[in-house]
mmCIF file of C-alpha atoms and ligand atoms in Angstrom:
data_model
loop_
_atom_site.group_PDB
_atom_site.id
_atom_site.type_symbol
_atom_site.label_atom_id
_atom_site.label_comp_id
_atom_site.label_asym_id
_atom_site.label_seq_id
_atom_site.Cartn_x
_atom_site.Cartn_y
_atom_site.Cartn_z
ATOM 1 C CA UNK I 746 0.000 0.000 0.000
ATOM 2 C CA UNK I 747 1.496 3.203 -1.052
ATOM 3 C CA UNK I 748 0.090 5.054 1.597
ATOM 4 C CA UNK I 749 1.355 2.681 4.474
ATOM 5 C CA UNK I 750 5.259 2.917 2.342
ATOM 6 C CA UNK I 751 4.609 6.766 2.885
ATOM 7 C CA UNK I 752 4.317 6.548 6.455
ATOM 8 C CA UNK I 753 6.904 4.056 6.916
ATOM 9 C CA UNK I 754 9.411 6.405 5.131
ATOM 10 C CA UNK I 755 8.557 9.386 7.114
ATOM 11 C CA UNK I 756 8.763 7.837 10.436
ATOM 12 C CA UNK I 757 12.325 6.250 9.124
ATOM 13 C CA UNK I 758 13.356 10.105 7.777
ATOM 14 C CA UNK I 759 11.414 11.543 11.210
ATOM 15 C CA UNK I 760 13.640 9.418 13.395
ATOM 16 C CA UNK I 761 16.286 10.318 11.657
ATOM 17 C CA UNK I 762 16.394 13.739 11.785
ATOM 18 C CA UNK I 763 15.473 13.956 15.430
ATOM 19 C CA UNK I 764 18.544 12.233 16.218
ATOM 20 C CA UNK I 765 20.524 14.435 14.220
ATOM 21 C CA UNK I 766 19.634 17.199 16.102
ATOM 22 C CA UNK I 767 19.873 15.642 19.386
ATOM 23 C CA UNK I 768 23.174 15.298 18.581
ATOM 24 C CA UNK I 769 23.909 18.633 17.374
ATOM 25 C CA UNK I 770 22.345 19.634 21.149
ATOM 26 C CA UNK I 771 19.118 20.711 19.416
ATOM 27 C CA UNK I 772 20.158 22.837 16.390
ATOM 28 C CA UNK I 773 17.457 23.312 13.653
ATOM 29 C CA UNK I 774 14.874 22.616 15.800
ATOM 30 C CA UNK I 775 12.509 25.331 14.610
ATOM 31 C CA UNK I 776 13.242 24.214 11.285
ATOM 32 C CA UNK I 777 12.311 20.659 11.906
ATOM 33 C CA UNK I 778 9.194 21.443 13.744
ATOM 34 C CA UNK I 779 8.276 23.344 10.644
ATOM 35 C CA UNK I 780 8.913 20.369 8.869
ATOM 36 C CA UNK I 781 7.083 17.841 10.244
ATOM 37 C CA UNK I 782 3.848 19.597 12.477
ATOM 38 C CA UNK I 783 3.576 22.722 10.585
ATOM 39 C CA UNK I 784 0.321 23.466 8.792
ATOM 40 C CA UNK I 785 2.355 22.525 5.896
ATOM 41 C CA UNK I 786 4.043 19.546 7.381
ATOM 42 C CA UNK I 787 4.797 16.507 6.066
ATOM 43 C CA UNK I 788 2.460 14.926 8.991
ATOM 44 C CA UNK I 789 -0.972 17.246 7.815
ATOM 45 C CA UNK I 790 0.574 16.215 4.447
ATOM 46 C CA UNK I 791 -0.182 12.379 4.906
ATOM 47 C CA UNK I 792 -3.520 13.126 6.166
ATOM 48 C CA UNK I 793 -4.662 15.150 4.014
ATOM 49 C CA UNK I 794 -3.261 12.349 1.478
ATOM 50 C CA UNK I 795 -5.771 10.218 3.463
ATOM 51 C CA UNK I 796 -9.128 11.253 1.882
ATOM 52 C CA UNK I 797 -7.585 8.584 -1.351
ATOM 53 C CA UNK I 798 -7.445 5.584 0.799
ATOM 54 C CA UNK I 799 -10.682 3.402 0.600
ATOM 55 C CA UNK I 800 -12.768 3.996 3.161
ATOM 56 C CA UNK I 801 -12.567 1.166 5.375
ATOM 57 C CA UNK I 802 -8.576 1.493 5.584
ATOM 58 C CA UNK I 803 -8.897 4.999 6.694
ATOM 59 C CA UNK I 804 -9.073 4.666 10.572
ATOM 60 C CA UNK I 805 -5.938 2.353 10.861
ATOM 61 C CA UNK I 806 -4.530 4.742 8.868
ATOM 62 C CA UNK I 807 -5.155 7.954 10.557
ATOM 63 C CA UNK I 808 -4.692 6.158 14.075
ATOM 64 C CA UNK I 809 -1.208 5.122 12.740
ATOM 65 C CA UNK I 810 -0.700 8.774 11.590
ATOM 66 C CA UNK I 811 -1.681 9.883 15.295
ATOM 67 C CA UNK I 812 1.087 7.993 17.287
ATOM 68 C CA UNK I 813 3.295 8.952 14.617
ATOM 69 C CA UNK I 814 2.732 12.626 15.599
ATOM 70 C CA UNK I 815 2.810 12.233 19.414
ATOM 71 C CA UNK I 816 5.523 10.458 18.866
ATOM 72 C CA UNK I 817 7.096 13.874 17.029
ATOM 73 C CA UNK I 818 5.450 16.043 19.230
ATOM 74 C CA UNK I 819 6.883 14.471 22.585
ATOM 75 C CA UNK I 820 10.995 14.009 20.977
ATOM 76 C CA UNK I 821 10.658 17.437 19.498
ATOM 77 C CA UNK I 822 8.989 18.798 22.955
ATOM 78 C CA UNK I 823 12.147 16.823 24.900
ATOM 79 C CA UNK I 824 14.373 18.299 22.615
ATOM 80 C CA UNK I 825 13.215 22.053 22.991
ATOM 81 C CA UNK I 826 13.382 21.207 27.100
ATOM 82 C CA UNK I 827 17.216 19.690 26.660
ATOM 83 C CA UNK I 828 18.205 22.460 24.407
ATOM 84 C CA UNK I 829 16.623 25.318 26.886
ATOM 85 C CA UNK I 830 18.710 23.739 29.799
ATOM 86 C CA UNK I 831 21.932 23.464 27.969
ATOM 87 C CA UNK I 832 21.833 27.854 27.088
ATOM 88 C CA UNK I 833 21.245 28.526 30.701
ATOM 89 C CA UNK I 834 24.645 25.961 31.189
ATOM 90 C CA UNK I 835 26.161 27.386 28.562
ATOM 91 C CA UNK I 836 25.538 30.963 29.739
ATOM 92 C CA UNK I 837 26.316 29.904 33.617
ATOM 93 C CA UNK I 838 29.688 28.753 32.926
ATOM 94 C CA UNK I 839 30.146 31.537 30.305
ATOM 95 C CA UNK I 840 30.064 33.974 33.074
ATOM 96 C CA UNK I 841 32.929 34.870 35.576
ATOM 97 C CA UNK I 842 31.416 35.374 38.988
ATOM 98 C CA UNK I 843 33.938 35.133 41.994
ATOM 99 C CA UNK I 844 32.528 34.862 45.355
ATOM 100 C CA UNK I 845 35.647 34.559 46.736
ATOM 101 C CA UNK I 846 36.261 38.334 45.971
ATOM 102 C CA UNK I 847 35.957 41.066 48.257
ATOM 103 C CA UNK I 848 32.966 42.961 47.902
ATOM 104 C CA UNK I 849 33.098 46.905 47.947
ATOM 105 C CA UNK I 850 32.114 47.745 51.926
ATOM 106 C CA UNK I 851 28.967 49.930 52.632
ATOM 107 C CA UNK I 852 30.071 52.983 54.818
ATOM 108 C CA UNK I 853 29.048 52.065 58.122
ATOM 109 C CA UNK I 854 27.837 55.395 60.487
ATOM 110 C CA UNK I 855 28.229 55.599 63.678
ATOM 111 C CA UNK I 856 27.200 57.815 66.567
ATOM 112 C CA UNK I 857 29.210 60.497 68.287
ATOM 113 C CA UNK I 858 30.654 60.268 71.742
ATOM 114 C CA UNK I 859 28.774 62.945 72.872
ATOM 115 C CA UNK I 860 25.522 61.290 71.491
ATOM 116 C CA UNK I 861 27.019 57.816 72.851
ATOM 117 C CA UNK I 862 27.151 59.243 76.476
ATOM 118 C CA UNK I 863 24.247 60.972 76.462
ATOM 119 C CA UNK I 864 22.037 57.996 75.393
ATOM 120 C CA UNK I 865 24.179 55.533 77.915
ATOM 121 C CA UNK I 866 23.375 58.139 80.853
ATOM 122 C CA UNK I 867 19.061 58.585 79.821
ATOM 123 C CA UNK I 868 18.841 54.528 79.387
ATOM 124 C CA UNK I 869 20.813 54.372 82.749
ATOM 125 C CA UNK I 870 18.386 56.845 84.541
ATOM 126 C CA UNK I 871 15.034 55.901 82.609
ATOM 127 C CA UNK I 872 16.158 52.593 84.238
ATOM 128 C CA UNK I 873 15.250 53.722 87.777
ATOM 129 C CA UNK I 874 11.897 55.396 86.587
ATOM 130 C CA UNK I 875 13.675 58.715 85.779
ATOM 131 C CA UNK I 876 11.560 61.148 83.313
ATOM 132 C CA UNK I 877 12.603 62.805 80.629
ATOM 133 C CA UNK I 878 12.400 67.241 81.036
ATOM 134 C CA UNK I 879 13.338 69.370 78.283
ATOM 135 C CA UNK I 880 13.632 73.767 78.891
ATOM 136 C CA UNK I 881 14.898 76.143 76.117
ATOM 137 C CA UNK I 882 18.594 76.848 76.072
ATOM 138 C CA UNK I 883 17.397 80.711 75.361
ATOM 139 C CA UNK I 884 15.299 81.375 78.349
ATOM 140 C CA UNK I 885 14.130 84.147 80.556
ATOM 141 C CA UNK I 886 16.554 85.149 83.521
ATOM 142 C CA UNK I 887 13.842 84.279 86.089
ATOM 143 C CA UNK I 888 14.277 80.479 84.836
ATOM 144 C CA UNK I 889 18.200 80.804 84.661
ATOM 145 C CA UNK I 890 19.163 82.736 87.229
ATOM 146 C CA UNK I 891 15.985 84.759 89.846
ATOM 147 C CA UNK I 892 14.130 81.026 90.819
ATOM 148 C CA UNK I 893 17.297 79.345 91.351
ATOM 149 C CA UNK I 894 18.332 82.183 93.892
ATOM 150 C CA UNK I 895 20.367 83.750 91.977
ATOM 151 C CA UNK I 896 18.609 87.438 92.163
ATOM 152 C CA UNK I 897 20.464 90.370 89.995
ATOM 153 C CA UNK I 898 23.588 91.632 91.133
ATOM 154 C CA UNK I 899 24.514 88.055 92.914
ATOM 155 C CA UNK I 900 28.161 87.621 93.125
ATOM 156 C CA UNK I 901 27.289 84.026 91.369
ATOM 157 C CA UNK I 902 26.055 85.810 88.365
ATOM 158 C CA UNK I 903 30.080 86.165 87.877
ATOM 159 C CA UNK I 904 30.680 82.080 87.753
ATOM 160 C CA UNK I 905 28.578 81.727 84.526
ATOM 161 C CA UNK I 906 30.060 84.042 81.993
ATOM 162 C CA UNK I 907 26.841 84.769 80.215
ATOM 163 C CA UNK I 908 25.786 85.189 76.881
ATOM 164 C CA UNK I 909 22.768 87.903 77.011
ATOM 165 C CA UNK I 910 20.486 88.067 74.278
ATOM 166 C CA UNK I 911 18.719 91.045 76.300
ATOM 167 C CA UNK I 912 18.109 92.323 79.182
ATOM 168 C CA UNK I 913 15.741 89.415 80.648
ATOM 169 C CA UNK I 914 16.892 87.165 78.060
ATOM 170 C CA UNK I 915 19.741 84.874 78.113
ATOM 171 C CA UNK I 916 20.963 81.855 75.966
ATOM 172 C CA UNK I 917 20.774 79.489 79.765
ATOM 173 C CA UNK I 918 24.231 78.659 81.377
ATOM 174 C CA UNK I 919 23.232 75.277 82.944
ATOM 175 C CA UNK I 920 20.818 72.965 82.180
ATOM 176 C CA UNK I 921 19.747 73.777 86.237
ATOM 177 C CA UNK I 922 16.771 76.595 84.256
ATOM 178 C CA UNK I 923 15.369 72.768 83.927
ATOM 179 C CA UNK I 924 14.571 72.332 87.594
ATOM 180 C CA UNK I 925 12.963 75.611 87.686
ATOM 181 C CA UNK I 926 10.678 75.196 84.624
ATOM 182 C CA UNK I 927 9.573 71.988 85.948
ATOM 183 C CA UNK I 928 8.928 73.025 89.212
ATOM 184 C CA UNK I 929 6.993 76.210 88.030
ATOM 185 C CA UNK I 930 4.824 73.742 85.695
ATOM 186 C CA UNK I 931 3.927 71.247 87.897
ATOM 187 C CA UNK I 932 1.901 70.379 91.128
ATOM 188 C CA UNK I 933 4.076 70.013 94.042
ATOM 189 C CA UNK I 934 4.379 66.044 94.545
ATOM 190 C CA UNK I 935 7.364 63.628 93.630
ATOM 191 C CA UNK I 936 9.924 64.381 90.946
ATOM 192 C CA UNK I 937 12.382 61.905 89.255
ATOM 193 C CA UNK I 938 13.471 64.211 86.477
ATOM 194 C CA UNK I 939 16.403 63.445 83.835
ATOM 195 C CA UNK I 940 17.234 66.575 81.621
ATOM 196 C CA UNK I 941 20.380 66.441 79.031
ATOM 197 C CA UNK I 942 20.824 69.592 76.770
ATOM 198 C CA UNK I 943 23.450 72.117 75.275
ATOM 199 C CA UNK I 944 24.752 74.970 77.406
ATOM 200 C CA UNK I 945 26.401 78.109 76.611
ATOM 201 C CA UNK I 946 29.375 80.181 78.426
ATOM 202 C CA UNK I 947 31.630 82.930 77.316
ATOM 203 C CA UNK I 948 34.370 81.249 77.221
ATOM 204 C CA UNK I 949 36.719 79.097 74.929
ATOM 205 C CA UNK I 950 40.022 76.922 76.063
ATOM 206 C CA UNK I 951 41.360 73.197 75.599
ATOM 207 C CA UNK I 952 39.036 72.845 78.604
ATOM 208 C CA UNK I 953 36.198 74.873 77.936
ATOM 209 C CA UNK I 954 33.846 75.605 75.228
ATOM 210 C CA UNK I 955 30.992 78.242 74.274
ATOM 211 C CA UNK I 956 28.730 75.257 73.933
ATOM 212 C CA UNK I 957 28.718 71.969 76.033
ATOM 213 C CA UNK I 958 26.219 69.638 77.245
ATOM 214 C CA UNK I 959 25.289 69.245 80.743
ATOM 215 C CA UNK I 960 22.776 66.414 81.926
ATOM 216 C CA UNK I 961 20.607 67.873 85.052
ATOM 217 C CA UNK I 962 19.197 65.093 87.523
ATOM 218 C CA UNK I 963 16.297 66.156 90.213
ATOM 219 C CA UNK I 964 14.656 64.537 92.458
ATOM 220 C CA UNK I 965 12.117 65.912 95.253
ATOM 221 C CA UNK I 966 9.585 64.037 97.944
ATOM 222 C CA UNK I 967 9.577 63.860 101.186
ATOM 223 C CA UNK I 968 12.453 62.843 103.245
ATOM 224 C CA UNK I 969 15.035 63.268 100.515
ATOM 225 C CA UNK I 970 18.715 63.484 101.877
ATOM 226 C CA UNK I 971 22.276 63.651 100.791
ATOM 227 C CA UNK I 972 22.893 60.139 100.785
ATOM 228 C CA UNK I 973 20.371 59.492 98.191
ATOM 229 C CA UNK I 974 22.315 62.182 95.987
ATOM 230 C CA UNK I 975 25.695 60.043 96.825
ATOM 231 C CA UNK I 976 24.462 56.505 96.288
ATOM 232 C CA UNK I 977 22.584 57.443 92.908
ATOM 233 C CA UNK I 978 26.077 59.238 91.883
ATOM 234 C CA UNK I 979 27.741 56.269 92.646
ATOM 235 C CA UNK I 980 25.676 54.325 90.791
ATOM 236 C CA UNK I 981 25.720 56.240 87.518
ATOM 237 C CA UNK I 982 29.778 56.137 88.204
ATOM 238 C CA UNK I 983 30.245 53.394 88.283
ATOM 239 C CA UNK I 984 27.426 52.371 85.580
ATOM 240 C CA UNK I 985 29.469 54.929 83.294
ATOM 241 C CA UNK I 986 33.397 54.189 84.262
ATOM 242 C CA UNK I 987 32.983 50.544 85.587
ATOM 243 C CA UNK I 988 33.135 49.003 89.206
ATOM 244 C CA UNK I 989 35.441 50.301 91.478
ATOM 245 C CA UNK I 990 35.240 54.121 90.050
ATOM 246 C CA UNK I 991 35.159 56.315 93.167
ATOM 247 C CA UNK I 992 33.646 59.746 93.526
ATOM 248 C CA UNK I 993 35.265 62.878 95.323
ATOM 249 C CA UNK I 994 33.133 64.798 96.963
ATOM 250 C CA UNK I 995 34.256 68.450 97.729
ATOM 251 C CA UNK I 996 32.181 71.142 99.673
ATOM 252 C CA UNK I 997 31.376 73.911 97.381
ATOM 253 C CA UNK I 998 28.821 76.960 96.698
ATOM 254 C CA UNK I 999 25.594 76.881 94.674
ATOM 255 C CA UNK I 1000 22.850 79.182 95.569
ATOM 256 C CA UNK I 1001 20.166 76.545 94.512
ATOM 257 C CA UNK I 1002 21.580 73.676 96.853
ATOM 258 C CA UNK I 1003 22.362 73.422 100.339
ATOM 259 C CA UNK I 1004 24.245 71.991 101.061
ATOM 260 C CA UNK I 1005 26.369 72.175 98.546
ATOM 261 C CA UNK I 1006 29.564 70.251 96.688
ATOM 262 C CA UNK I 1007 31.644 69.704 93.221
ATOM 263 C CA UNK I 1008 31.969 66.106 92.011
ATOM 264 C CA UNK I 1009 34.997 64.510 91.298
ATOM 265 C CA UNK I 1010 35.855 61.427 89.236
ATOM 266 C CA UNK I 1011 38.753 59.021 89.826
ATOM 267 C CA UNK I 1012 40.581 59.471 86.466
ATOM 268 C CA UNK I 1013 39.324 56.254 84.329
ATOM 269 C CA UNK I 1014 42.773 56.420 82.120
ATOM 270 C CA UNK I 1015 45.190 56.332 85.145
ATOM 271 C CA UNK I 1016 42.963 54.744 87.824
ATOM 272 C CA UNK I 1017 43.895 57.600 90.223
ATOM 273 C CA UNK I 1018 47.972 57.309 90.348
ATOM 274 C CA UNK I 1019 48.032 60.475 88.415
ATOM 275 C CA UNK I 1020 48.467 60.845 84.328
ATOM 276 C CA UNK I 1021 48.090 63.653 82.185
ATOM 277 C CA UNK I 1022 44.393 63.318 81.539
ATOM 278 C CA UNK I 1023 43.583 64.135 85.160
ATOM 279 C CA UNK I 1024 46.935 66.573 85.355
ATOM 280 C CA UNK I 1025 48.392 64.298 87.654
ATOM 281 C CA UNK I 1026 45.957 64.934 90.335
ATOM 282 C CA UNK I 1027 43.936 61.347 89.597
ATOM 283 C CA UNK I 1028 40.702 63.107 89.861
ATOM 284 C CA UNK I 1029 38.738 64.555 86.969
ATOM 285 C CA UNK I 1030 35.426 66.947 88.034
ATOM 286 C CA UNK I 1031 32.455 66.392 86.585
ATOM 287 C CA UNK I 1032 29.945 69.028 87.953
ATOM 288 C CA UNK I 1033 28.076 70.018 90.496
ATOM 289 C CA UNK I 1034 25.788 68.619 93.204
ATOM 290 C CA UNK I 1035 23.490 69.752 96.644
ATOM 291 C CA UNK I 1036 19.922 69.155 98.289
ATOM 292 C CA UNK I 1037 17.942 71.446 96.910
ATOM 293 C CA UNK I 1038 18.101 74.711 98.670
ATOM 294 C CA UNK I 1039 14.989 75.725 100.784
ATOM 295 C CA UNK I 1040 14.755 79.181 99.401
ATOM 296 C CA UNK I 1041 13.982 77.346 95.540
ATOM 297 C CA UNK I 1042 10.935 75.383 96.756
ATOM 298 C CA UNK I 1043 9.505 78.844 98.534
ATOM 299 C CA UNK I 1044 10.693 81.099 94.820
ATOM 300 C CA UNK I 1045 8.068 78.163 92.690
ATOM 301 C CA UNK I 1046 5.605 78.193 95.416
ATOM 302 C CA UNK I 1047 6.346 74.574 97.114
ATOM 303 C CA UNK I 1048 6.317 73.942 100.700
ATOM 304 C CA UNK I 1049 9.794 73.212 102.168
ATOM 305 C CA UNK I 1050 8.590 72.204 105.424
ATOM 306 C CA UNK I 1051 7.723 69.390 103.443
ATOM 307 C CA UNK I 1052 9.791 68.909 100.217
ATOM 308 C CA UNK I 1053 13.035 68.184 100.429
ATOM 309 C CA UNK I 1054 15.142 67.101 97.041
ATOM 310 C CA UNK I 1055 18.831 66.525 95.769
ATOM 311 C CA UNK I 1056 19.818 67.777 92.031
ATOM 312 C CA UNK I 1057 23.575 67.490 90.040
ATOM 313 C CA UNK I 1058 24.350 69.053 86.810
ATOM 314 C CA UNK I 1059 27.002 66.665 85.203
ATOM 315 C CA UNK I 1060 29.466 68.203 82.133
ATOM 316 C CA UNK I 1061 28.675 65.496 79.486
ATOM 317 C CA UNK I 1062 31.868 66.854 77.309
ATOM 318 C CA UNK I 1063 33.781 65.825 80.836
ATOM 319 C CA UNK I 1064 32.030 62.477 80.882
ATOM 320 C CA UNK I 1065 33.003 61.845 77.677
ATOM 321 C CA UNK I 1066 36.927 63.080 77.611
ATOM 322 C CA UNK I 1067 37.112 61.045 80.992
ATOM 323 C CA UNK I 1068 35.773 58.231 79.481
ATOM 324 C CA UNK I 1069 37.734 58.441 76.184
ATOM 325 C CA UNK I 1070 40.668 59.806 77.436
ATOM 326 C CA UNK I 1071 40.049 62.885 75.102
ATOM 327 C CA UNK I 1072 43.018 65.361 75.311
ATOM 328 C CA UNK I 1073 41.105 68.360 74.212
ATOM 329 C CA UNK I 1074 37.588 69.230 74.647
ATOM 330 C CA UNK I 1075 37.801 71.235 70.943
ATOM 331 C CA UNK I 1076 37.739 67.792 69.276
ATOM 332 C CA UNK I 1077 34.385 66.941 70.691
ATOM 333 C CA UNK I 1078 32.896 69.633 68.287
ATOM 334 C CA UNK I 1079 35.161 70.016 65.676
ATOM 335 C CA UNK I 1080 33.779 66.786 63.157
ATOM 336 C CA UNK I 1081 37.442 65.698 62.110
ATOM 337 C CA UNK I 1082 36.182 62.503 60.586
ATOM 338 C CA UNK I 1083 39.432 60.724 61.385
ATOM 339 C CA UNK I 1084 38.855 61.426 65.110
ATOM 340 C CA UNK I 1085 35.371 60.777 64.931
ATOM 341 C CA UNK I 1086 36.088 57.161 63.200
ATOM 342 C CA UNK I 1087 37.584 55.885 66.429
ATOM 343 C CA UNK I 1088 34.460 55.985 68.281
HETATM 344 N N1 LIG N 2232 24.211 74.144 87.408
HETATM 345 C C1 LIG N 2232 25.482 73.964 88.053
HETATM 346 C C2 LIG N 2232 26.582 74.326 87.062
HETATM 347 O O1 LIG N 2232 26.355 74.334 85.881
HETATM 348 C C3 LIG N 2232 25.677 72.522 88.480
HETATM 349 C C4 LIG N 2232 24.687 72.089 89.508
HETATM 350 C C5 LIG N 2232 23.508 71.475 89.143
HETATM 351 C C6 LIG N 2232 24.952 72.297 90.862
HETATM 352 C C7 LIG N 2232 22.614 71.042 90.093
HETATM 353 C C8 LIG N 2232 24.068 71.885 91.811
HETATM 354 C C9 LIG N 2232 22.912 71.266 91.430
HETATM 355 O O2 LIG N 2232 27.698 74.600 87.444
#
C-alpha cells in the first residue's frame, strides 16, 4: 500500500532527523518542527493524502498517523526542554562570577561620643523610673538665674560668663533653668526628672567651650537626703566608668543647693595614680551637686517644710573626655572625621 510505504518512510526520515539534532544539542529545531507539524508539514501532508485511501482502511490509517505525531510532538517537545537547559549551562559557565572576591564595603555610620554618652546616661536613669524634662537653652533670667536664687547683682552671676540676648533674656548657662521650669509647671508632689541639653558660656580653652552639654538630675519628695544624691552618683559612676570608680566629693557653693559640693571622678585612664588626663591629680570633676536649697521650693511656690530634694548638673563633654581619654575638649565639636572614626 502506497500510503502505508509513505508513512513508513517518514517515520524512518522523522527518526532520523530527530537524532541528528539531538546530537547537534538541538540545532534546527525550529526548522524541523516546521517540517514535520507545521500546517504545511509533512504529517498534515499524509492526512490530508488520506481522503484517497478506501474507506474502510482509513481509521488504521489515521490512528497510525496519530502515534506517529505524538511520537514527534513528545521528541521534538524533549528536545526544545534539553536544548533550553543546555543555554542557561552554557551561559552559567560563560560567566565569571567570583565569590571569593571582596565585595566593595557599605560605609558604616556611627554615633558620636557625645551622642554615645548621652544615650548611655538617659537609658541608665530611665532605668530607675527617671523622666525625661526638656527647657529652652534661650530662656528668661527668672528660669536661669531669679528662681534658682540667683537674684540680679549676685556675686554668682560672675561664675557663669553669660551670653545675654537682652536684658531678661539669656541663651541658659546650665541645664539647672530645667529644675525651675519643671517646678513652676507642675503640682508640688514627687519628681524623678532626667534633663540632658546644650549649654552656653563665654568662654573658649582646651578645657572649655561656648557650647557643652550638661545632663541635670532632680529629684524631690519627702524625706530626701544627701545620701540618696551620693548613692545614685555612685551608681551612675560606676554604671558609666565601671566598678570600682570612686567619687570625690568636695564642699562647694551653689545658691540653689544646700548643702552644697563639686563632684569629682577618679581618672578612668590612670585609675587615680596620676596621668596627664587628670593633670596628675587622679581626679577629673564632673559638675556640680546639693539638696535642693529651701529658698527654691519657697521662689516656685512649694512647701519646704515638706519637700526636700537633691539635684547634680554633670558636664557630658567631661564624661566623655574622661571616658575616652580625650586630650582636648575642641575635638568633641570640631567633626574631624578621622577622630570621629575611632568611636
Ligand atoms: N548648674 C550647676 C553648674 O552648671 C551645676 C549644679 C547642678 C549644681 C545642680 C548643683 C545642682 O555649674
Amino acid at each position: 500500500m502506497d500510503s502505508n510505504n509513505d508513512l513508513e518512510a517518514l517515520k524512518t526520515r522523522l527518526l532520523a532527523d530527530l537524532d541528528a539534532c539531538e546530537a547537534a544539542s538541538g540545532a534546527g529545531l525550529d526548522d524541523l518542527k516546521a517540517k514535520y507539524l507545521g500546517k504545511k508539514g509533512e504529517i498534515y501532508g499524509l492526512m490530508r493524502g488520506m481522503g484517497a485511501l478506501p474507506a474502510d482502511q482509513r481509521p488504521v490509517f489515521g490512528a497510525a498517523v496519530n502515534v506517529l505525531r505524538d511520537l514527534a510532538e513528545e521528541r521534538l517537545a524533549a528536545l526544545e526542554a534539553g536544548a533550553a537547559e543546555a543555554a542557561i549551562l552554557e551561559k552559567l559557565s560563560a560567566s565569571t562570577l567570583d565569590a571569593t572576591l571582596p565585595g566593595t564595603r557599605a560605609e558604616m555610620g556611627h554615633l558620636h561620643p557625645l551622642t554615645l554618652v548621652r544615650d548611655d546616661t538617659i537609658d541608665f536613669f530611665r532605668g530607675m523610673g527617671f523622666e525625661l524634662a526638656e527647657a529652652r537653652e534661650v530662656d528668661h533670667d527668672f528660669y536661669n538665674f531669679e528662681a534658682l536664687n540667683i537674684p540680679p547683682d549676685h556675686p554668682a552671676r560672675d561664675m557663669h560668663d553669660t551670653f545675654y540676648v537682652d536684658e531678661n533674656v539669656v541663651m541658659r548657662t546650665h541645664t539647672s533653668n530645667t529644675q525651675a521650669h519643671y517646678l513652676v509647671e507642675h503640682e508640688p508632689g514627687p519628681v524623678r526628672i532626667l534633663a540632658p541639653g546644650c549649654v552656653y558660656r563665654v568662654d573658649n580653652d582646651a578645657s572649655h567651650a561656648p557650647m557643652f552639654q550638661q545632663v541635670e538630675c532632680l529629684v524631690v519628695d519627702e524625706n530626701i537626703t544627701f545620701a540618696h544624691l551620693k548613692g545614685t552618683m555612685l551608681l551612675w559612676a560606676e554604671h558609666v566608668f565601671g566598678k570600682g570608680t570612686r567619687l570625690r566629693i568636695r564642699p562647694s557653693y551653689f545658691p540653689f543647693t544646700e548643702p552644697s559640693a563639686e563632684v569629682d571622678v577618679s581618672c578612668s585612664l590612670c585609675g587615680g595614680s596620676g596621668c596627664r588626663l587628670c593633670k596628675n591629680s587622679g581626679w577629673i570633676e564632673v559638675g556640680g551637686c546639693g539638696s535642693v536649697d529651701p529658698a527654691v521650693f519657697e521662689k516656685v511656690g512649694w512647701d519646704p517644710e515638706k519637700y526636700t530634694g537633691f539635684a547634680f548638673g554633670f558636664g557630658i563633654d567631661r564624661i566623655a573626655l574622661l571616658k575616652y581619654g580625650i586630650p582636648n575638649i575642641g575635638l568633641l565639636t570640631r567633626n574631624e572625621v578621622r577622630f570621629l572614626r575611632q568611636f
